[in-house]
GROMACS .gro file of C-alpha atoms in nm:
model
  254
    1UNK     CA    1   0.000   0.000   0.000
    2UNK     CA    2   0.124   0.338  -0.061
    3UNK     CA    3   0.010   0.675   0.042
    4UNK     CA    4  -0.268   0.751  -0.249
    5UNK     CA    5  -0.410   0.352  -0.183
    6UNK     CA    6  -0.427   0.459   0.186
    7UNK     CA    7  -0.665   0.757   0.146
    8UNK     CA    8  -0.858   0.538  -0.084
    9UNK     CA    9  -0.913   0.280   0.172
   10UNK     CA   10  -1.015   0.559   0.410
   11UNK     CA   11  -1.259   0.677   0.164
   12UNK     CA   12  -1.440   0.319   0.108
   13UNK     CA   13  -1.417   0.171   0.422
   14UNK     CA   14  -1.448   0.428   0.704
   15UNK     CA   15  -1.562   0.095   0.878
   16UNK     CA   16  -1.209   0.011   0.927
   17UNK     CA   17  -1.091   0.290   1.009
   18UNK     CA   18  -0.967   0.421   1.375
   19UNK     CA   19  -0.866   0.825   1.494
   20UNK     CA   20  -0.539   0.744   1.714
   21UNK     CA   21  -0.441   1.059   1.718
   22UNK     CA   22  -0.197   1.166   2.001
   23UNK     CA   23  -0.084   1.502   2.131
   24UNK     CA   24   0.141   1.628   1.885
   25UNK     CA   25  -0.082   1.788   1.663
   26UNK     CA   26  -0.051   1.554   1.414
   27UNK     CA   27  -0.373   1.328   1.248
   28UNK     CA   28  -0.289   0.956   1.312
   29UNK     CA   29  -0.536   0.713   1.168
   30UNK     CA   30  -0.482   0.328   1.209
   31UNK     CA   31  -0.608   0.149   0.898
   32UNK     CA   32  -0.745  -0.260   0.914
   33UNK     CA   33  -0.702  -0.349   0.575
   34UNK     CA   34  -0.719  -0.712   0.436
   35UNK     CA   35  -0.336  -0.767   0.433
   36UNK     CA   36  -0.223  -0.610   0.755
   37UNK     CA   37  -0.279  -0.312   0.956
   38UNK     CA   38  -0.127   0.039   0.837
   39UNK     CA   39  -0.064   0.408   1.002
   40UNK     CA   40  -0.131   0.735   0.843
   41UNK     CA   41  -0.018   1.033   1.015
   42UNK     CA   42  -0.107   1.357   0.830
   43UNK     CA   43   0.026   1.692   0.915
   44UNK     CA   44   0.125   2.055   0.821
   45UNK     CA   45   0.342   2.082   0.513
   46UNK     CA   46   0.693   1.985   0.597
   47UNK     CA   47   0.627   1.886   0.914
   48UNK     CA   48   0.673   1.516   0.867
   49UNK     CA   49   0.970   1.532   0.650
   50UNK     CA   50   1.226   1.443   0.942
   51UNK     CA   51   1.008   1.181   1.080
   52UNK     CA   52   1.033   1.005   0.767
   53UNK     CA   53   1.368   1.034   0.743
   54UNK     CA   54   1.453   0.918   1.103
   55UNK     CA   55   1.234   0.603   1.059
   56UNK     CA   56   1.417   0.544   0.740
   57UNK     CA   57   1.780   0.585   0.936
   58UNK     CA   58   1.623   0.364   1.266
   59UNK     CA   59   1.387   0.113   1.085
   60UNK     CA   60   1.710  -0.101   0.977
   61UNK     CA   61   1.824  -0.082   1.326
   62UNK     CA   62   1.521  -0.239   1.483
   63UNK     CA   63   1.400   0.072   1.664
   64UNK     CA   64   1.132   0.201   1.463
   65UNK     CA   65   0.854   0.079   1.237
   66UNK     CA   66   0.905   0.073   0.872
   67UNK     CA   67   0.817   0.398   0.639
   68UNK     CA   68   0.607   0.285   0.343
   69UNK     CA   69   0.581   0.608   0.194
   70UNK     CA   70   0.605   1.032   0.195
   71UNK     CA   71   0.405   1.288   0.033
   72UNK     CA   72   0.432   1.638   0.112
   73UNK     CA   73   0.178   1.904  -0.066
   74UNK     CA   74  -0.070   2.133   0.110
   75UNK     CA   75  -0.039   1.854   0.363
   76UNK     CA   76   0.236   1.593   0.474
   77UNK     CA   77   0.115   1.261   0.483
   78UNK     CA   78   0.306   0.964   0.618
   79UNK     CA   79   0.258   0.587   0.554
   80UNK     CA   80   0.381   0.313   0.810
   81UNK     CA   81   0.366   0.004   0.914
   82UNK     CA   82   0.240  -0.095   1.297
   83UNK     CA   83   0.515  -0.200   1.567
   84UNK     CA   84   0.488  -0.511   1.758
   85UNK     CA   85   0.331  -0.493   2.077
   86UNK     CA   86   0.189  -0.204   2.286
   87UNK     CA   87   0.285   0.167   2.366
   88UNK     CA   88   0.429   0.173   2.747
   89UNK     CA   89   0.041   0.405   2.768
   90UNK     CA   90  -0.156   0.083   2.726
   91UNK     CA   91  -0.389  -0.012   3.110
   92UNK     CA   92  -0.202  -0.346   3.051
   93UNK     CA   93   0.175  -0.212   3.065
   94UNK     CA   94   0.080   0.050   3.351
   95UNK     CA   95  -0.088  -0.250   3.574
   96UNK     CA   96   0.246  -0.338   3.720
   97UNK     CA   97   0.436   0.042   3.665
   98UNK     CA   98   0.708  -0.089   3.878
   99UNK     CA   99   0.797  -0.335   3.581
  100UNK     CA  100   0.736  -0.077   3.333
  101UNK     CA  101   0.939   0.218   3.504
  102UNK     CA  102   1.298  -0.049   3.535
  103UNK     CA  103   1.117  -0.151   3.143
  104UNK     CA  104   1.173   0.234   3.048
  105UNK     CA  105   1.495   0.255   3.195
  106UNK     CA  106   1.655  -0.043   3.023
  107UNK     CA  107   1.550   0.060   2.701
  108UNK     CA  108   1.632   0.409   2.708
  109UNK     CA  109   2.018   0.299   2.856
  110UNK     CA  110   2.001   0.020   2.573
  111UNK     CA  111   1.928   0.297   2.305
  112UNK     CA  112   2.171   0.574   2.434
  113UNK     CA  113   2.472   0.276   2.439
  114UNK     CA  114   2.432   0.250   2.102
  115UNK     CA  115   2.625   0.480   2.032
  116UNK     CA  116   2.466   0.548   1.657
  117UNK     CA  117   2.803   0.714   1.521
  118UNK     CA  118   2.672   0.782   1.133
  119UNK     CA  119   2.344   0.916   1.290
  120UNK     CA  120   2.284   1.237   1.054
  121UNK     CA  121   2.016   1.409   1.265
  122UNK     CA  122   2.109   1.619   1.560
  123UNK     CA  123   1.899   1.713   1.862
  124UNK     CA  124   2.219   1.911   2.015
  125UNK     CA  125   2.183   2.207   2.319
  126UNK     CA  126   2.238   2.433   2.068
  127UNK     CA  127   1.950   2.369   1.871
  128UNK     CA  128   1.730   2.319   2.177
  129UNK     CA  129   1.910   2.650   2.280
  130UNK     CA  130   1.766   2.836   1.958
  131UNK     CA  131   1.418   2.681   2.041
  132UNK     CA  132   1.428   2.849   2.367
  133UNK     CA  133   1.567   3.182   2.245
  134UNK     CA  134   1.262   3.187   1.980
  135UNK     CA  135   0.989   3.100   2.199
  136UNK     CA  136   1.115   3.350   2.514
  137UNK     CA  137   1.072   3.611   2.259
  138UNK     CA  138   0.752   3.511   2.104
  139UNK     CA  139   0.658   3.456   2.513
  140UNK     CA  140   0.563   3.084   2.426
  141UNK     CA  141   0.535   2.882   2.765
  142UNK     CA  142   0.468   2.518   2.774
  143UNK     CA  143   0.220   2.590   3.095
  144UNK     CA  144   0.198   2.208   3.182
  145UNK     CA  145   0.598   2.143   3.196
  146UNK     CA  146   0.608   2.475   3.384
  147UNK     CA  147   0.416   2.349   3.678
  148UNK     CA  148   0.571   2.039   3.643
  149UNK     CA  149   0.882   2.164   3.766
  150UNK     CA  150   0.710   2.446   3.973
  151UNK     CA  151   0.798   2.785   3.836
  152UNK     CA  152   0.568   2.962   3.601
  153UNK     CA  153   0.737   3.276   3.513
  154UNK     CA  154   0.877   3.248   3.141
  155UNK     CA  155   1.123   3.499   3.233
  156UNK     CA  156   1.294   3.361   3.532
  157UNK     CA  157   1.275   3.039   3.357
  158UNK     CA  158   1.444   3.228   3.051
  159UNK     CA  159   1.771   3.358   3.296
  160UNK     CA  160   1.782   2.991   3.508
  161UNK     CA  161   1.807   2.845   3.138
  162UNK     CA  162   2.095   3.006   3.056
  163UNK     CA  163   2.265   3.036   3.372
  164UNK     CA  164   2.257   2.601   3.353
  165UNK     CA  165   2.307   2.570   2.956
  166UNK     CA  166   2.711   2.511   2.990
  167UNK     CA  167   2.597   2.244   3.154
  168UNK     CA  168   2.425   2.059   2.877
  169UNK     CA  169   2.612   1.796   2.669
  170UNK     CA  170   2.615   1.627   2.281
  171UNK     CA  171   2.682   1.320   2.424
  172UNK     CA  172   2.424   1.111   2.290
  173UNK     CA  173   2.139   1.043   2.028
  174UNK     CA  174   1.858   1.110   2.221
  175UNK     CA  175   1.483   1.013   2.162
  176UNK     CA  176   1.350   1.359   2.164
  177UNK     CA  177   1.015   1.309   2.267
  178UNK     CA  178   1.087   1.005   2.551
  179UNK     CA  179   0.696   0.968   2.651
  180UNK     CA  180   0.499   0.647   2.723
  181UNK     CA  181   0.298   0.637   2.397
  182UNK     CA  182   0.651   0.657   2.213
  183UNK     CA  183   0.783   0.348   2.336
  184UNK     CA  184   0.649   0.028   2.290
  185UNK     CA  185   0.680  -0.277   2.472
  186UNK     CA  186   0.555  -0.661   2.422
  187UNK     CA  187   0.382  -0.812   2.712
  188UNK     CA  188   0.644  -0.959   2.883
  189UNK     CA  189   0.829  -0.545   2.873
  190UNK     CA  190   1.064  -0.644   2.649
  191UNK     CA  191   1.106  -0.314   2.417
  192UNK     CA  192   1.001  -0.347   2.051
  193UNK     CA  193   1.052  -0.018   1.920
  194UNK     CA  194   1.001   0.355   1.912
  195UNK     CA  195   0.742   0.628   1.708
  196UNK     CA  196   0.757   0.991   1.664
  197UNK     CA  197   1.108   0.995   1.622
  198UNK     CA  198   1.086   1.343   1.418
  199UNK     CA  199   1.290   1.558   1.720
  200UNK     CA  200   1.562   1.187   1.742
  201UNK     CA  201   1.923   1.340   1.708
  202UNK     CA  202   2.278   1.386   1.886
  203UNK     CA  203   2.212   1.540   2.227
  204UNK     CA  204   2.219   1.537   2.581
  205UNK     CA  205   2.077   1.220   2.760
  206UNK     CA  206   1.905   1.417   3.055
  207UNK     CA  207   1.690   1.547   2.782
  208UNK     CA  208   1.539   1.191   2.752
  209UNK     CA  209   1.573   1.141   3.135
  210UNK     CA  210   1.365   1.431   3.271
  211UNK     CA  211   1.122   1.328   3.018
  212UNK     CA  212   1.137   0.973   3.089
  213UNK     CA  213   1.091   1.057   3.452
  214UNK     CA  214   0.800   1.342   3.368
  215UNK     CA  215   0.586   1.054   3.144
  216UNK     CA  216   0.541   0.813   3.429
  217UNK     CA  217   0.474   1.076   3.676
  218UNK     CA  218   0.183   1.264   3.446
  219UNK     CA  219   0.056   0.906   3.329
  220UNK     CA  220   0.071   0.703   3.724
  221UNK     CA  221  -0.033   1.041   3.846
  222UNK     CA  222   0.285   0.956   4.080
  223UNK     CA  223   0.644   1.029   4.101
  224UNK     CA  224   0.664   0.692   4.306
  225UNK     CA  225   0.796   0.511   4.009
  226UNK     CA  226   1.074   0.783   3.902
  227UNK     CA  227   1.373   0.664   4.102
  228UNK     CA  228   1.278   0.317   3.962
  229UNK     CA  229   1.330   0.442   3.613
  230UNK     CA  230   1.675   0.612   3.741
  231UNK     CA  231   1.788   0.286   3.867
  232UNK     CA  232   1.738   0.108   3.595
  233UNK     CA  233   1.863   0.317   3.356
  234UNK     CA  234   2.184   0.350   3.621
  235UNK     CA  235   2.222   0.636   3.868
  236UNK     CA  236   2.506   0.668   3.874
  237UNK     CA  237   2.550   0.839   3.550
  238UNK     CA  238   2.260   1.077   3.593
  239UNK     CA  239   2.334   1.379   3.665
  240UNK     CA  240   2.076   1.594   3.883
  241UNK     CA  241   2.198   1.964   3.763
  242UNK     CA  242   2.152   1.892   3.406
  243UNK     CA  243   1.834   1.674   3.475
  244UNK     CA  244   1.732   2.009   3.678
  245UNK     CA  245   1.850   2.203   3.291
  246UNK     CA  246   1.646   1.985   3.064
  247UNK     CA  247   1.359   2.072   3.266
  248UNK     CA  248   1.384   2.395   3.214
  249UNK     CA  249   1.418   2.357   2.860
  250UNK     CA  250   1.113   2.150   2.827
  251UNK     CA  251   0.948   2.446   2.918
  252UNK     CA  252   1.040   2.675   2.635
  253UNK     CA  253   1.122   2.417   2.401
  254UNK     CA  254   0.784   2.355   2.217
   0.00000   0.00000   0.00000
C-alpha cells in the first residue's frame, strides 16, 4: 500500500478505520485493511519530513517501524507500518508500573549505548538553545511542563536556562520526545521499538531522562515510580543539575 491507496481505503471503508491521534498535533489514523494493519499520520506541510527520514535511518536498526511512503503538498502525509506490541500508555503495561518504570529505563540505557556514530540528525543544546531563544521572545510557555517543575514565570525560567546551559552535553542520540505512547513494549516489557522519532538526534541524555521521569509521573499520576526508572537506567550516570537544565528547557522548548 502506498500513500494515495491509503486515502482510498479511508474513503471506502471508514468501517475500518480508527482516529489514534496523540498530542502532537498531528492526524494519526490506524487502517485494518485485508493484508495487515497500516498508520497514516497527516500533518502541516513539511512537518513530517524528518520523521520520515529518522524512521528510514532507525527502521534497519530495529527501533522504529518501517516507512512505506512520503508525500508532502498542502499537507504531509506519512505511511507506516504498525510496531509489535503495545505503547508503554496501554492499562495493561501501567498495571504493574514498577515493571514498566525499570522496562523504560533499560530501554532508554540500551538505546543511548548504542552509540549510533553515522546518525545524521542532531537534537544538540544548541538547537534546543535556539528553540528556547525563539519562543522567550515570542513569550511561548509550555504551561503544563512549567508546573511540572514548579515555576511559572517564562522569564525567570528564561535567565535559570541560561545560567545552567554550559551544563548541557552532545553526548548522545537522544529520543527527543521520551513519553509512554513513544515506546512500545511486548507483554512480557521487552522493548520493541520507538514512534515519533521526528525531534531523534545527537544530544544530551538528561533530555530523555527528565522526560522519561516526567511521562510516568503525568501518566501514574505519581512520582513513586521515578527513582525506579533512574535505577534502571543507572544512577550513577545521571546527573541531577543537568536533569534540573532539561527541565527547564522542556518548558520553552515547544
Amino acid at each position: 500500500m502506498d500513500v494515495a491507496s491509503a486515502y482510498a481505503f479511508e474513503a471506502r471503508h471508514p468501517e475500518k478505520v480508527r482516529d489514534v491521534s496523540g498530542s502532537s498535533g498531528a492526524l494519526t489514523a490506524r487502517l485494518d485493511a485485508d493484508d495487515g494493519c497500516y498508520y497514516l499520520k497527516s500533518g502541516e506541510a513539511g512537518s513530517l519530513r524528518r520523521e520520515y527520514e529518522a524512521l528510514r535511518f532507525f527502521h534497519p536498526l530495529g527501533l522504529a517501524p518501517e516507512a512505506l511512503g512520503y508525500e508532502s503538498g498542502e499537507r504531509d502525509c506519512l505511511l507506516m507500518r504498525p510496531l509489535p506490541g503495545s505503547p508503554a500508555v496501554s492499562s495493561q503495561l501501567m498495571s504493574h508500573p514498577d515493571r514498566l518504570a525499570r522496562a523504560l529505563g533499560r530501554a532508554l540505557r540500551d538505546f543511548h549505548d548504542r552509540g549510533i556514530g553515522d546518525c545524521p540528525f542532531s537534537n544538540s543544546a544548541a538547537d534546543m538553545l535556539a528553540r528556547v531563544e525563539r519562543n522567550h521572545r515570542a513569550r511561548e510557555l509550555d504551561e503544563v511542563m512549567a508546573r511540572a517543575i514548579g515555576e511559572t514565570d517564562i522569564d525567570r525560567i528564561y535567565e535559570r536556562i541560561r545560567a545552567g546551559a554550559r551544563l548541557l552535553e552532545d553526548d548522545v542520540v537522544v529520543h527527543g520526545d521520551f513519553c509512554l505512547p513513544n515506546v512500545f513494549f511486548d507483554g512480557e516489557y521487552r522493548f520493541t521499538g520507538f514512534i515519533d522519532l521526528g525531534m531523534a538526534g545527537r544530544g544530551d541524555r538528561h533530555y530523555d531522562l527528565y522526560w522519561g521521569r516526567w511521562t510516568l509521573r503525568y501518566n501514574l499520576g505519581t512520582d513513586a515510580y521515578g527513582d525506579a526508572f533512574f535505577d534502571a537506567y543507572g544512577a550513577a550516570d545521571i546527573d541531577p543539575a543537568r536533569i534540573e537544565v532539561a527541565g527547564l528547557v522542556s518548558c520553552l522548548d515547544g
